[in-house]
CSV table of C-alpha atoms and ligand atoms in Angstrom, one decimal:
chain,number,residue,atom,x,y,z
Q,1,MET,CA,-6.7,-8.3,-42.9
Q,2,VAL,CA,-7.6,-5.1,-41.9
Q,3,VAL,CA,-5.0,-3.6,-39.5
Q,4,PRO,CA,-6.8,-1.7,-36.5
Q,5,ALA,CA,-5.5,1.9,-36.3
Q,6,LYS,CA,-3.3,2.7,-33.4
Q,7,VAL,CA,-5.1,4.1,-30.4
Q,8,GLU,CA,-5.4,7.9,-30.5
Q,9,ALA,CA,-3.4,10.0,-28.2
Q,10,HIS,CA,-6.1,11.1,-25.8
Q,11,ASN,CA,-7.8,14.4,-25.5
Q,12,HIS,CA,-8.1,15.3,-21.8
Q,13,LEU,CA,-11.2,17.3,-22.5
Q,14,HIS,CA,-12.9,14.3,-24.3
Q,15,GLY,CA,-15.3,12.0,-22.3
Q,16,VAL,CA,-15.6,13.4,-18.9
Q,17,TRP,CA,-17.6,11.1,-16.7
Q,18,VAL,CA,-20.1,12.4,-14.4
Q,19,PRO,CA,-21.3,10.0,-11.7
Q,20,ALA,CA,-25.2,9.2,-12.1
Q,21,CYS,CA,-25.8,7.5,-8.9
Q,22,ALA,CA,-23.4,9.1,-6.3
Q,23,GLY,CA,-26.0,9.8,-3.9
Q,24,THR,CA,-26.4,13.5,-2.7
Q,25,ALA,CA,-25.6,16.5,-4.5
Q,26,GLN,CA,-23.1,17.2,-1.7
Q,27,ALA,CA,-21.3,13.9,-2.6
Q,28,VAL,CA,-21.3,14.5,-6.4
Q,29,LYS,CA,-19.8,17.9,-5.9
Q,30,ARG,CA,-17.3,16.4,-3.7
Q,31,ILE,CA,-16.2,13.8,-6.2
Q,32,LEU,CA,-16.3,16.3,-9.1
Q,33,MET,CA,-13.6,18.5,-7.1
Q,34,ILE,CA,-11.2,15.6,-7.9
Q,35,ASP,CA,-10.0,14.9,-11.4
Q,36,LEU,CA,-11.9,12.1,-12.8
Q,37,ASN,CA,-12.1,10.7,-16.1
Q,38,GLU,CA,-13.4,7.8,-18.1
Q,39,THR,CA,-11.0,5.4,-16.4
Q,40,HIS,CA,-13.0,5.6,-13.3
Q,41,ASP,CA,-16.5,5.3,-15.3
Q,42,PRO,CA,-18.1,2.4,-13.3
Q,43,LYS,CA,-20.1,1.4,-16.5
Q,44,ARG,CA,-16.8,0.6,-18.2
Q,45,ALA,CA,-16.4,-3.2,-18.5
Q,46,SER,CA,-13.7,-5.1,-20.0
Q,47,TRP,CA,-13.7,-7.8,-22.6
Q,48,ILE,CA,-11.8,-10.1,-20.1
Q,49,ASP,CA,-14.7,-11.6,-18.0
Q,50,SER,CA,-13.1,-12.2,-14.8
Q,51,ALA,CA,-12.6,-8.4,-14.5
Q,52,ASN,CA,-16.2,-7.7,-14.3
Q,53,ALA,CA,-16.9,-10.2,-11.5
Q,54,PRO,CA,-18.3,-8.8,-8.4
Q,55,GLY,CA,-15.7,-8.6,-5.8
Q,56,CYS,CA,-12.8,-8.7,-8.3
Q,57,ASP,CA,-9.9,-6.7,-6.9
Q,58,PHE,CA,-8.7,-5.9,-10.3
Q,59,PRO,CA,-11.5,-4.4,-12.7
Q,60,ILE,CA,-10.8,-2.3,-15.5
Q,61,GLN,CA,-11.0,0.9,-13.3
Q,62,ASN,CA,-8.1,-0.3,-11.1
Q,63,LEU,CA,-5.3,-1.4,-13.5
Q,64,PRO,CA,-2.4,-1.6,-10.8
Q,65,PHE,CA,1.0,-1.9,-12.1
Q,66,GLY,CA,3.5,-4.7,-11.1
Q,67,ILE,CA,6.7,-6.8,-12.2
Q,68,PHE,CA,5.7,-10.5,-13.6
Q,69,ARG,CA,7.3,-13.2,-15.3
Q,70,PRO,CA,5.3,-15.1,-17.8
Q,71,PRO,CA,6.1,-19.0,-18.1
Q,72,VAL,CA,8.6,-18.0,-20.9
Q,73,GLY,CA,10.8,-14.9,-20.5
Q,74,GLU,CA,12.3,-12.2,-18.4
Q,75,PRO,CA,10.5,-10.3,-15.6
Q,76,ARG,CA,8.7,-7.2,-16.9
Q,77,GLY,CA,6.0,-4.7,-16.2
Q,78,GLY,CA,2.4,-5.8,-16.2
Q,79,VAL,CA,-0.9,-4.6,-15.2
Q,80,ALA,CA,-3.5,-6.9,-13.3
Q,81,ILE,CA,-6.9,-7.0,-15.0
Q,82,GLY,CA,-9.3,-9.7,-13.7
Q,83,ASP,CA,-7.4,-13.0,-13.2
Q,84,ARG,CA,-4.8,-12.2,-15.9
Q,85,VAL,CA,-1.5,-9.9,-16.2
Q,86,LEU,CA,-1.3,-7.8,-19.2
Q,87,ASP,CA,2.4,-7.6,-20.7
Q,88,VAL,CA,2.4,-3.9,-20.7
Q,89,ALA,CA,5.9,-3.2,-23.1
Q,90,ALA,CA,4.2,-5.5,-25.5
Q,91,MET,CA,1.4,-2.8,-26.0
Q,92,ALA,CA,3.9,-0.1,-26.9
Q,93,ASP,CA,3.4,-1.1,-30.7
Q,94,PHE,CA,-0.4,-0.5,-30.5
Q,95,LEU,CA,0.2,3.3,-28.7
Q,96,ASN,CA,1.5,6.5,-29.7
Q,97,GLY,CA,3.6,9.2,-28.3
Q,98,LEU,CA,4.2,9.5,-24.4
Q,99,SER,CA,1.9,6.7,-23.7
Q,100,ALA,CA,4.0,4.5,-26.1
Q,101,ARG,CA,7.0,5.3,-24.4
Q,102,ALA,CA,5.9,4.5,-20.8
Q,103,ALA,CA,4.6,1.4,-22.1
Q,104,ALA,CA,8.2,0.6,-23.8
Q,105,ASP,CA,9.8,1.6,-20.4
Q,106,CYS,CA,7.8,-1.2,-18.7
Q,107,LYS,CA,10.3,-3.5,-20.3
Q,108,ALA,CA,12.4,-3.7,-17.2
Q,109,PRO,CA,12.5,-5.9,-14.2
Q,110,HIS,CA,11.1,-2.8,-12.0
Q,111,LEU,CA,8.9,0.2,-12.5
Q,112,ASN,CA,11.3,2.8,-11.5
Q,113,ARG,CA,12.2,3.6,-15.4
Q,114,MET,CA,8.5,4.1,-16.5
Q,115,MET,CA,7.9,6.2,-13.1
Q,116,GLU,CA,10.7,8.2,-14.4
Q,117,LEU,CA,8.3,9.7,-17.3
Q,118,GLY,CA,6.1,11.4,-14.7
Q,119,PRO,CA,2.5,11.7,-14.0
Q,120,HIS,CA,1.5,12.9,-17.5
Q,121,ALA,CA,2.8,9.6,-18.8
Q,122,TRP,CA,1.6,7.4,-16.0
Q,123,SER,CA,-1.9,9.0,-16.8
Q,124,ALA,CA,-1.7,8.7,-20.4
Q,125,LEU,CA,-0.9,5.0,-20.3
Q,126,ARG,CA,-3.6,4.2,-18.1
Q,127,ARG,CA,-6.1,6.0,-20.2
Q,128,ASP,CA,-4.8,3.9,-23.3
Q,129,LEU,CA,-4.5,0.5,-21.6
Q,130,SER,CA,-8.0,1.3,-20.1
Q,131,ARG,CA,-9.5,1.7,-23.5
Q,132,LEU,CA,-7.6,-1.3,-25.0
Q,133,LEU,CA,-8.9,-3.6,-22.5
Q,134,SER,CA,-12.6,-2.2,-22.6
Q,135,THR,CA,-15.6,-3.8,-24.4
Q,136,GLU,CA,-15.2,-0.8,-26.8
Q,137,SER,CA,-11.9,-2.2,-28.1
Q,138,SER,CA,-13.5,-6.0,-28.2
Q,139,ASP,CA,-12.3,-6.1,-32.0
Q,140,TRP,CA,-8.7,-5.7,-30.7
Q,141,ARG,CA,-8.9,-8.9,-28.4
Q,142,HIS,CA,-7.1,-11.3,-30.9
Q,143,ARG,CA,-4.1,-8.8,-30.8
Q,144,ILE,CA,-4.0,-8.5,-27.0
Q,145,GLU,CA,-4.7,-11.9,-25.8
Q,146,PRO,CA,-1.4,-13.3,-26.9
Q,147,HIS,CA,0.0,-10.8,-24.1
Q,148,LEU,CA,-2.2,-12.0,-21.4
Q,149,THR,CA,-0.8,-14.4,-18.8
Q,150,PRO,CA,-3.2,-16.1,-16.2
Q,151,MET,CA,-2.0,-14.7,-12.9
Q,152,ALA,CA,-1.8,-18.1,-11.5
Q,153,ASP,CA,1.1,-18.9,-14.0
Q,154,ALA,CA,2.9,-15.6,-13.3
Q,155,GLU,CA,6.0,-15.2,-11.0
Q,156,LEU,CA,5.5,-11.7,-9.2
Q,157,PHE,CA,8.4,-9.9,-8.2
Q,158,ARG,CA,8.9,-6.6,-6.1
Q,159,PRO,CA,7.6,-4.2,-8.3
Q,160,ILE,CA,10.0,-1.2,-7.6
Q,161,ASP,CA,13.7,-0.7,-7.0
Q,162,VAL,CA,13.6,0.9,-3.5
Q,163,PRO,CA,16.4,3.5,-2.7
Q,164,ASN,CA,15.1,4.5,0.4
Q,165,PHE,CA,12.3,3.4,2.8
Q,166,THR,CA,11.0,5.5,5.7
Q,167,ASP,CA,8.4,4.5,8.1
Q,168,PHE,CA,6.0,7.0,9.5
Q,169,TYR,CA,3.8,6.4,12.9
Q,170,ALA,CA,0.9,8.3,11.6
Q,171,SER,CA,-2.0,6.6,13.3
Q,172,VAL,CA,-2.9,8.5,16.6
Q,173,PHE,CA,-4.5,5.5,17.8
Q,174,HIS,CA,-1.8,3.0,17.3
Q,175,ALA,CA,0.7,5.6,18.8
Q,176,THR,CA,-1.5,5.7,21.8
Q,177,ASN,CA,-1.9,1.9,22.2
Q,178,ALA,CA,1.5,1.2,21.6
Q,179,GLY,CA,2.8,4.1,23.7
Q,180,ARG,CA,0.6,2.9,26.8
Q,181,MET,CA,2.5,-0.3,26.7
Q,182,PHE,CA,5.7,1.2,27.2
Q,183,ARG,CA,5.0,4.3,29.0
Q,184,PRO,CA,1.4,3.9,30.7
Q,185,ASP,CA,1.6,7.4,32.2
Q,186,ASN,CA,2.4,9.2,29.0
Q,187,PRO,CA,1.5,7.1,25.8
Q,188,LEU,CA,1.6,10.0,23.6
Q,189,MET,CA,4.9,12.0,23.3
Q,190,PRO,CA,4.4,16.0,23.6
Q,191,ASN,CA,5.8,16.1,19.8
Q,192,TYR,CA,3.0,13.9,18.2
Q,193,LYS,CA,0.6,16.2,17.4
Q,194,TYR,CA,2.9,18.6,15.8
Q,195,VAL,CA,5.3,16.1,14.1
Q,196,PRO,CA,4.5,13.5,11.4
Q,197,VAL,CA,7.1,11.2,13.3
Q,198,ALA,CA,9.1,8.8,11.3
Q,199,TYR,CA,12.4,6.9,11.2
Q,200,HIS,CA,14.6,6.0,8.3
Q,201,SER,CA,14.2,2.1,8.0
Q,202,ARG,CA,15.9,-0.4,5.7
Q,203,ALA,CA,15.5,-0.6,2.1
Q,204,SER,CA,17.5,-3.8,1.6
Q,205,SER,CA,15.1,-6.2,3.1
Q,206,VAL,CA,11.8,-4.9,1.5
Q,207,ARG,CA,10.5,-8.2,-0.2
Q,208,VAL,CA,7.6,-8.7,-2.3
Q,209,SER,CA,4.5,-10.7,-1.0
Q,210,GLY,CA,5.2,-14.7,-0.7
Q,211,THR,CA,8.6,-14.5,0.4
Q,212,PRO,CA,9.0,-16.4,3.7
Q,213,VAL,CA,10.3,-14.5,6.5
Q,214,VAL,CA,12.8,-16.1,9.0
Q,215,ARG,CA,12.5,-15.5,12.5
Q,216,PRO,CA,15.2,-12.8,13.4
Q,217,LYS,CA,17.5,-13.3,16.3
Q,218,GLY,CA,18.7,-10.6,18.8
Q,219,GLN,CA,19.5,-9.2,22.1
Q,220,ILE,CA,16.6,-9.6,24.5
Q,221,LYS,CA,16.2,-8.6,27.9
Q,222,PRO,CA,13.3,-9.7,29.8
Q,223,GLY,CA,12.3,-7.3,32.5
Q,224,ASP,CA,13.5,-9.8,35.2
Q,225,ALA,CA,16.6,-11.1,33.6
Q,226,PRO,CA,20.0,-9.4,34.9
Q,227,ALA,CA,21.6,-9.1,31.5
Q,228,PRO,CA,20.6,-9.6,27.8
Q,229,PHE,CA,21.0,-12.6,25.8
Q,230,TYR,CA,21.1,-13.6,22.1
Q,231,ALA,CA,18.2,-15.7,21.0
Q,232,PRO,CA,15.6,-16.2,18.6
Q,233,CYS,CA,12.7,-13.6,18.9
Q,234,ARG,CA,9.9,-14.5,21.1
Q,235,ALA,CA,7.5,-11.7,20.2
Q,236,LEU,CA,7.3,-11.5,16.5
Q,237,ASP,CA,4.5,-9.3,15.4
Q,238,TYR,CA,3.2,-7.7,12.1
Q,239,GLU,CA,2.2,-4.2,11.5
Q,240,LEU,CA,-0.5,-3.4,8.9
Q,241,GLU,CA,0.5,-0.5,6.9
Q,242,LEU,CA,0.0,1.3,3.6
Q,243,GLY,CA,3.1,1.6,1.5
Q,244,ILE,CA,3.4,4.9,-0.5
Q,245,VAL,CA,5.6,4.7,-3.5
Q,246,VAL,CA,7.3,8.1,-4.5
Q,247,GLY,CA,7.2,8.6,-8.4
Q,248,VAL,CA,8.7,12.1,-8.6
Q,249,ARG,CA,12.0,13.0,-7.4
Q,250,SER,CA,12.6,16.2,-5.4
Q,251,GLU,CA,15.8,18.4,-5.3
Q,252,LEU,CA,18.1,18.4,-2.1
Q,253,GLY,CA,17.4,21.7,-0.5
Q,254,THR,CA,14.0,22.2,-1.9
Q,255,PRO,CA,11.1,21.2,0.3
Q,256,VAL,CA,7.7,19.9,-1.6
Q,257,PRO,CA,4.7,21.9,-0.5
Q,258,VAL,CA,1.8,20.2,1.3
Q,259,GLY,CA,-0.3,21.5,-1.5
Q,260,SER,CA,1.4,19.8,-4.3
Q,261,ALA,CA,3.1,16.6,-2.4
Q,262,GLY,CA,0.2,14.4,-3.7
Q,263,ASN,CA,1.6,14.8,-7.3
Q,264,SER,CA,4.6,13.2,-6.1
Q,265,ILE,CA,3.0,9.7,-5.4
Q,266,PHE,CA,3.0,7.1,-8.1
Q,267,GLY,CA,0.8,4.7,-6.0
Q,268,PHE,CA,0.2,2.8,-3.0
Q,269,CYS,CA,0.4,-0.7,-2.0
Q,270,LEU,CA,0.1,-2.8,1.2
Q,271,LEU,CA,2.9,-3.0,3.7
Q,272,ASN,CA,3.8,-5.2,6.4
Q,273,ASP,CA,6.6,-3.8,8.9
Q,274,TRP,CA,7.6,-7.1,10.5
Q,275,SER,CA,8.5,-6.2,14.0
Q,276,ALA,CA,10.5,-8.2,16.8
Q,277,ARG,CA,8.7,-6.8,20.1
Q,278,ASP,CA,11.5,-8.0,22.3
Q,279,ILE,CA,14.4,-6.8,20.2
Q,280,GLN,CA,12.8,-3.5,19.8
Q,281,ALA,CA,11.8,-3.0,23.6
Q,282,TRP,CA,15.6,-3.6,24.7
Q,283,GLU,CA,17.3,-1.5,21.7
Q,284,TYR,CA,14.9,1.6,20.9
Q,285,GLN,CA,16.3,4.2,23.5
Q,286,PRO,CA,17.6,6.5,22.6
Q,287,LEU,CA,17.8,6.2,18.8
Q,288,GLY,CA,14.6,4.3,17.9
Q,289,PRO,CA,13.7,1.2,16.1
Q,290,PHE,CA,16.8,-0.9,14.5
Q,291,LEU,CA,17.2,-4.4,14.5
Q,292,GLY,CA,13.8,-5.2,15.8
Q,293,LYS,CA,12.4,-3.7,12.4
Q,294,ASN,CA,15.0,-3.9,9.5
Q,295,PHE,CA,15.2,-7.9,9.0
Q,296,ALA,CA,12.1,-8.0,6.9
Q,297,THR,CA,9.3,-5.7,5.4
Q,298,THR,CA,6.8,-7.2,2.9
Q,299,ILE,CA,4.9,-5.3,0.1
Q,300,SER,CA,2.0,-6.5,-1.9
Q,301,PRO,CA,3.0,-7.0,-5.7
Q,302,TRP,CA,0.6,-4.6,-7.1
Q,303,ILE,CA,0.8,-0.8,-7.0
Q,304,VAL,CA,-2.5,0.7,-7.1
Q,305,THR,CA,-1.9,4.2,-8.8
Q,306,SER,CA,-2.9,7.6,-7.4
Q,307,GLU,CA,-5.0,7.8,-10.4
Q,308,ALA,CA,-7.1,5.0,-9.6
Q,309,LEU,CA,-7.6,6.1,-6.0
Q,310,ALA,CA,-8.7,9.6,-7.0
Q,311,PRO,CA,-12.3,8.8,-6.6
Q,312,TYR,CA,-12.0,7.3,-3.0
Q,313,HIS,CA,-10.4,10.3,-1.7
Q,314,THR,CA,-12.2,11.8,1.5
Q,315,GLN,CA,-11.6,14.8,4.1
Q,316,ALA,CA,-8.7,14.3,6.3
Q,317,TYR,CA,-9.1,13.0,9.9
Q,318,ARG,CA,-10.8,15.6,11.9
Q,319,ARG,CA,-8.8,16.4,15.0
Q,320,PRO,CA,-10.7,16.4,18.1
Q,321,GLU,CA,-11.5,19.9,20.0
Q,322,GLY,CA,-8.4,20.9,21.9
Q,323,ASP,CA,-5.9,19.3,19.5
Q,324,PRO,CA,-3.3,22.0,18.1
Q,325,ALA,CA,-3.8,22.9,14.5
Q,326,PRO,CA,-0.8,21.6,12.3
Q,327,LEU,CA,1.9,24.2,11.5
Q,328,PRO,CA,1.2,26.4,8.5
Q,329,TYR,CA,3.9,24.2,6.3
Q,330,LEU,CA,1.7,21.2,7.2
Q,331,THR,CA,-1.5,22.9,6.5
Q,332,ASP,CA,-3.5,23.1,3.1
Q,333,SER,CA,-7.4,23.8,2.8
Q,334,ALA,CA,-7.6,21.1,-0.4
Q,335,ASP,CA,-5.6,18.6,1.5
Q,336,GLN,CA,-7.8,19.0,4.6
Q,337,GLU,CA,-11.0,18.7,2.4
Q,338,ARG,CA,-9.4,15.4,0.3
Q,339,GLY,CA,-6.1,14.3,1.8
Q,340,GLY,CA,-7.8,11.1,3.5
Q,341,ILE,CA,-8.4,8.1,1.5
Q,342,ALA,CA,-11.4,5.5,2.1
Q,343,ILE,CA,-9.1,2.2,2.0
Q,344,GLU,CA,-10.2,-0.6,4.4
Q,345,LEU,CA,-7.3,-2.5,5.2
Q,346,SER,CA,-7.8,-6.0,6.8
Q,347,ALA,CA,-5.2,-8.5,8.5
Q,348,TYR,CA,-5.7,-12.3,8.6
Q,349,ILE,CA,-3.6,-15.2,10.1
Q,350,LEU,CA,-3.4,-18.5,8.7
Q,351,THR,CA,-1.7,-21.0,11.0
Q,352,ALA,CA,0.0,-24.5,10.0
Q,353,LYS,CA,-2.6,-26.2,11.8
Q,354,MET,CA,-5.4,-24.0,10.1
Q,355,ARG,CA,-3.8,-24.9,6.7
Q,356,GLU,CA,-4.2,-28.6,7.8
Q,357,GLN,CA,-7.8,-28.2,8.9
Q,358,GLY,CA,-8.5,-26.6,5.6
Q,359,LEU,CA,-9.7,-23.5,7.4
Q,360,GLU,CA,-9.6,-20.1,5.6
Q,361,PRO,CA,-7.4,-17.2,7.1
Q,362,PHE,CA,-9.0,-15.8,10.3
Q,363,ARG,CA,-9.6,-12.1,10.2
Q,364,LEU,CA,-7.8,-10.4,13.0
Q,365,SER,CA,-8.6,-6.8,12.4
Q,366,HIS,CA,-9.9,-4.2,9.8
Q,367,SER,CA,-8.9,-0.5,9.8
Q,368,PRO,CA,-10.1,2.4,7.9
Q,369,PHE,CA,-7.0,4.1,6.5
Q,370,ALA,CA,-9.3,7.4,6.8
Q,371,THR,CA,-8.6,7.5,10.5
Q,372,ILE,CA,-5.2,8.2,10.0
Q,373,TYR,CA,-3.8,11.4,12.0
Q,374,TRP,CA,-1.6,12.8,9.2
Q,375,THR,CA,-2.3,12.9,5.6
Q,376,VAL,CA,0.1,11.1,3.1
Q,377,ALA,CA,0.8,15.0,1.6
Q,378,GLN,CA,1.6,16.0,5.2
Q,379,MET,CA,4.2,13.3,5.4
Q,380,ILE,CA,5.6,14.2,2.4
Q,381,ALA,CA,5.8,17.8,3.1
Q,382,HIS,CA,7.4,16.9,6.5
Q,383,HIS,CA,9.9,14.5,5.1
Q,384,THR,CA,11.2,17.2,2.7
Q,385,SER,CA,10.4,20.1,5.0
Q,386,ASN,CA,14.4,20.5,5.9
Q,387,GLY,CA,15.7,20.0,2.4
Q,388,CYS,CA,15.8,16.1,2.6
Q,389,ASN,CA,15.4,15.1,-1.0
Q,390,LEU,CA,13.0,12.0,-2.2
Q,391,GLU,CA,14.1,9.6,-5.0
Q,392,ILE,CA,12.0,7.6,-7.6
Q,393,GLY,CA,11.0,4.4,-6.0
Q,394,ASP,CA,11.2,5.7,-2.5
Q,395,LEU,CA,9.1,3.9,-0.1
Q,396,LEU,CA,7.0,5.5,2.8
Q,397,GLY,CA,5.2,3.2,5.2
Q,398,SER,CA,2.3,5.1,6.9
Q,399,GLY,CA,2.8,3.4,10.2
Q,400,THR,CA,0.6,0.6,11.8
Q,401,VAL,CA,-3.0,1.7,10.7
Q,402,SER,CA,-5.2,1.1,14.0
Q,403,GLY,CA,-8.6,2.4,14.0
Q,404,PRO,CA,-10.5,3.9,17.2
Q,405,ASP,CA,-11.6,0.5,18.7
Q,406,LYS,CA,-10.2,-2.9,19.0
Q,407,SER,CA,-11.8,-4.4,15.6
Q,408,GLY,CA,-9.3,-1.8,13.9
Q,409,TRP,CA,-6.1,-2.5,15.8
Q,410,GLY,CA,-3.3,-3.2,13.2
Q,411,SER,CA,-0.9,-5.3,15.5
Q,412,LEU,CA,-0.9,-8.2,17.7
Q,413,LEU,CA,1.0,-6.2,20.4
Q,414,GLU,CA,-2.1,-4.1,20.5
Q,415,LEU,CA,-4.6,-7.0,19.9
Q,416,SER,CA,-3.0,-9.4,22.6
Q,417,ALA,CA,-1.8,-6.5,25.1
Q,418,ARG,CA,1.9,-7.5,24.4
Q,419,GLY,CA,0.9,-11.1,24.8
Q,420,ARG,CA,-1.0,-11.1,27.8
Q,421,GLU,CA,-4.5,-11.5,26.4
Q,422,PRO,CA,-3.9,-14.1,23.5
Q,423,ILE,CA,-6.4,-14.2,20.6
Q,424,GLU,CA,-8.5,-17.4,20.2
Q,425,LEU,CA,-8.3,-18.7,16.7
Q,426,PRO,CA,-11.0,-21.3,15.0
Q,427,SER,CA,-8.5,-24.0,15.2
Q,428,GLY,CA,-8.6,-24.0,19.1
Q,429,GLU,CA,-5.1,-22.5,19.1
Q,430,THR,CA,-4.2,-19.1,20.7
Q,431,ARG,CA,-1.9,-16.4,19.5
Q,432,GLY,CA,0.1,-13.8,21.6
Q,433,PHE,CA,2.5,-13.3,19.0
Q,434,ILE,CA,3.6,-15.1,15.8
Q,435,GLU,CA,4.5,-18.7,15.7
Q,436,ASP,CA,6.7,-20.5,13.2
Q,437,GLY,CA,4.6,-21.5,10.2
Q,438,ASP,CA,1.9,-18.9,10.6
Q,439,GLU,CA,1.2,-17.0,7.5
Q,440,ILE,CA,0.0,-13.2,7.9
Q,441,VAL,CA,-2.3,-12.0,5.1
Q,442,PHE,CA,-3.1,-8.3,4.3
Q,443,ARG,CA,-5.9,-7.2,2.1
Q,444,GLY,CA,-7.2,-3.8,1.3
Q,445,ARG,CA,-10.1,-2.5,-0.9
Q,446,CYS,CA,-12.1,0.7,-1.5
Q,447,GLU,CA,-15.7,0.9,-2.2
Q,448,ARG,CA,-17.9,3.8,-2.6
Q,449,GLU,CA,-21.6,4.1,-3.8
Q,450,GLY,CA,-21.8,4.7,-7.3
Q,451,LEU,CA,-18.3,3.9,-8.1
Q,452,ALA,CA,-16.5,0.4,-9.2
Q,453,ARG,CA,-14.9,-1.5,-6.1
Q,454,ILE,CA,-11.2,-1.8,-6.2
Q,455,GLY,CA,-8.6,-4.0,-4.5
Q,456,PHE,CA,-4.9,-4.2,-3.8
Q,457,GLY,CA,-4.7,-8.0,-3.8
Q,458,GLU,CA,-2.8,-9.6,-1.1
Q,459,CYS,CA,0.4,-9.1,1.0
Q,460,ARG,CA,1.5,-12.3,2.4
Q,461,GLY,CA,4.3,-13.8,4.5
Q,462,VAL,CA,4.9,-17.0,6.2
Q,463,VAL,CA,7.3,-17.1,9.5
Q,464,LEU,CA,10.0,-19.9,9.1
Q,465,PRO,CA,12.0,-21.0,12.3
Q,466,ALA,CA,15.2,-19.0,13.2
Q,467,ASN,CA,18.4,-20.1,11.5
P,501,CA,CA1,5.8,0.5,11.5
């Protein structure tokens, strides 16, 4: 038997892909400003047929990382490809150099060790995995196939060890909608257009998709009640957010400049910032969210890497005439030109009755992430502007992603006008807020003419009655 040679270390100048059908010359120019390579080539196909199916979230151009357990063995790092999960550490023997080391570091119950190696290692590993899984390497199939697990048989875990979780508030449409309910005359605080506002949330209760959420109990004080009482939340909500995973630590005392902040990001996931609106309304002044938020946060199991998302960058949200310009430490021309990301996020609900009736999840909203007021780089630059340090695995939430009109509002608080205008569901039920047995499902995808469609998979959570 001839043993195939190891995959050669990749030459970064080799195989630069030029999009053939990306529309206007301007669009091509804009795409080429970003560092694309053969892993983004829409013509590249995989010898795993399911990865080539139209509408698949995980084509060979995506290759998101997660933690999975095959039917036999311990949790370990994997990459989603079609309807399979590739055991990445098992690929180390086929690879060389930094790429082999990164693959070997995936033999862990979280991705933090691999992230520690830095962006060059992530990129080298991505290029080699892309090549191994491509039709160009079909003759490797018999060696790789034993290390593929059907996704249906894989148990998925929280992909990262999360030292810190910060939740931003970066959608001006959400901030305006939410603010109007609590402060009708003054919905947007005077600092909003200057400060990428956030609060420090709770890392200990971040869970992977599929983990049930127990309805929290807390202090509630309805407007007409003379005093608060302790009871199960009556206004449980979701928040449709994008999660940002930090992959490069920063030093205490050293701000990360906005122009290079994007290099700190390993990747992105879907994030549900479950919110108890009644607990929140009573507790939030003067120090902000606390027990109304920290009982649960759900993230999707697959981290779509920054590199996979490179072709979907677009211009940052254009501030309307009359809005102040961001302060200089939040301003970078390249970030303004391509700091937005064209991700479509959707939220769905599946009630217990809908499950009994065999109905599909009902779409509540779909929001374009590119309408977010602050770019991800501005969030990171601001977070570190006082010298606060970021750690590997830190999770940043974008804040609820709401688009300009109701079809894109990313929470029930907004969609049902704080429960006053309940939403009608195909089962004949209505919802102002989430009831026990309801499951909330998020999906996300990127599509652009001339490029492969990539997706985020799902972020799901079913609500159980209070203990
Ligand atoms: Ca939030």
